[in-house]
């Protein structure tokens, strides 16, 4: 699956393990990169949700149309699906 990121800074965090580890620590860096790899390896977002990969689930209310995967508690990786081409846009809060 193709992935696009909300910002260049976020892309750097999600693609460069050393940078992520320096900012968030080893455990969080491993989880972030594990989740990104799981998203890339899957065919569709629905597959992630159906098989509960990374506890992937859809969000509701003001985050309708977005999905979340667990990282290190209490953090989650939030993303949305681009309808036509299955591109994902990764958010970080």
XYZ file of C-alpha atoms in Angstrom:
93
model
C 0.000 0.000 0.000
C 1.252 3.495 -0.779
C 1.698 5.821 2.185
C 1.766 9.614 2.211
C 2.524 11.622 5.324
C 0.954 14.792 6.713
C 4.325 16.561 6.869
C 7.981 16.057 5.976
C 8.852 15.933 9.678
C 6.398 13.090 10.222
C 7.741 11.261 7.181
C 11.263 11.524 8.569
C 10.110 10.098 11.899
C 8.286 7.185 10.285
C 11.035 6.251 7.836
C 14.267 6.866 9.750
C 14.626 4.506 12.734
C 17.612 6.301 14.262
C 15.815 9.630 14.217
C 12.686 8.078 15.743
C 14.675 6.323 18.451
C 16.454 9.553 19.388
C 13.156 11.444 19.722
C 10.790 8.813 21.199
C 12.985 6.075 22.651
C 13.681 2.526 21.526
C 10.340 0.885 22.428
C 8.225 3.541 20.704
C 10.529 3.601 17.648
C 10.197 -0.168 17.242
C 6.387 0.015 17.464
C 6.123 2.904 14.994
C 8.243 1.099 12.427
C 6.468 -2.204 13.049
C 3.081 -0.562 12.378
C 4.325 1.204 9.240
C 5.691 -2.128 7.955
C 2.356 -3.846 8.701
C 0.479 -1.143 6.799
C 2.832 -1.402 3.814
C 2.519 -5.204 3.779
C -1.279 -5.245 3.817
C -3.403 -5.069 0.689
C -6.214 -2.962 2.149
C -7.137 -1.126 5.322
C -10.134 -3.438 5.660
C -7.718 -6.371 5.965
C -5.967 -4.643 8.878
C -9.309 -4.077 10.618
C -10.701 -7.543 9.894
C -7.695 -9.403 11.284
C -7.085 -6.852 14.105
C -3.483 -6.301 13.050
C -2.022 -3.909 15.613
C -5.529 -3.581 17.080
C -6.484 -1.578 13.993
C -9.958 -0.078 14.299
C -12.049 2.661 12.722
C -12.677 5.868 14.637
C -15.972 7.690 15.160
C -17.472 11.162 15.550
C -15.059 13.951 14.526
C -12.497 11.336 13.374
C -14.924 9.455 11.123
C -13.092 8.002 8.119
C -9.870 7.605 10.091
C -8.327 4.496 11.620
C -6.005 3.874 14.569
C -3.400 1.279 15.485
C -1.936 0.895 18.968
C 1.619 1.952 19.704
C 3.026 2.115 23.245
C 0.177 2.927 25.636
C -1.412 5.541 25.530
C -0.226 6.473 22.003
C -1.861 5.472 18.726
C -0.950 5.799 15.076
C -3.868 7.507 13.334
C -4.319 7.330 9.573
C -6.942 7.688 6.879
C -7.556 5.869 3.648
C -7.574 7.721 0.334
C -10.532 6.174 -1.471
C -9.328 5.765 -5.042
C -5.812 4.372 -4.700
C -5.503 3.067 -1.152
C -3.027 5.712 -0.151
C -2.679 6.234 3.561
C -2.101 9.536 5.234
C -0.420 9.247 8.622
C -1.236 11.713 11.420
C 0.596 12.182 14.690
C -0.533 13.986 17.810
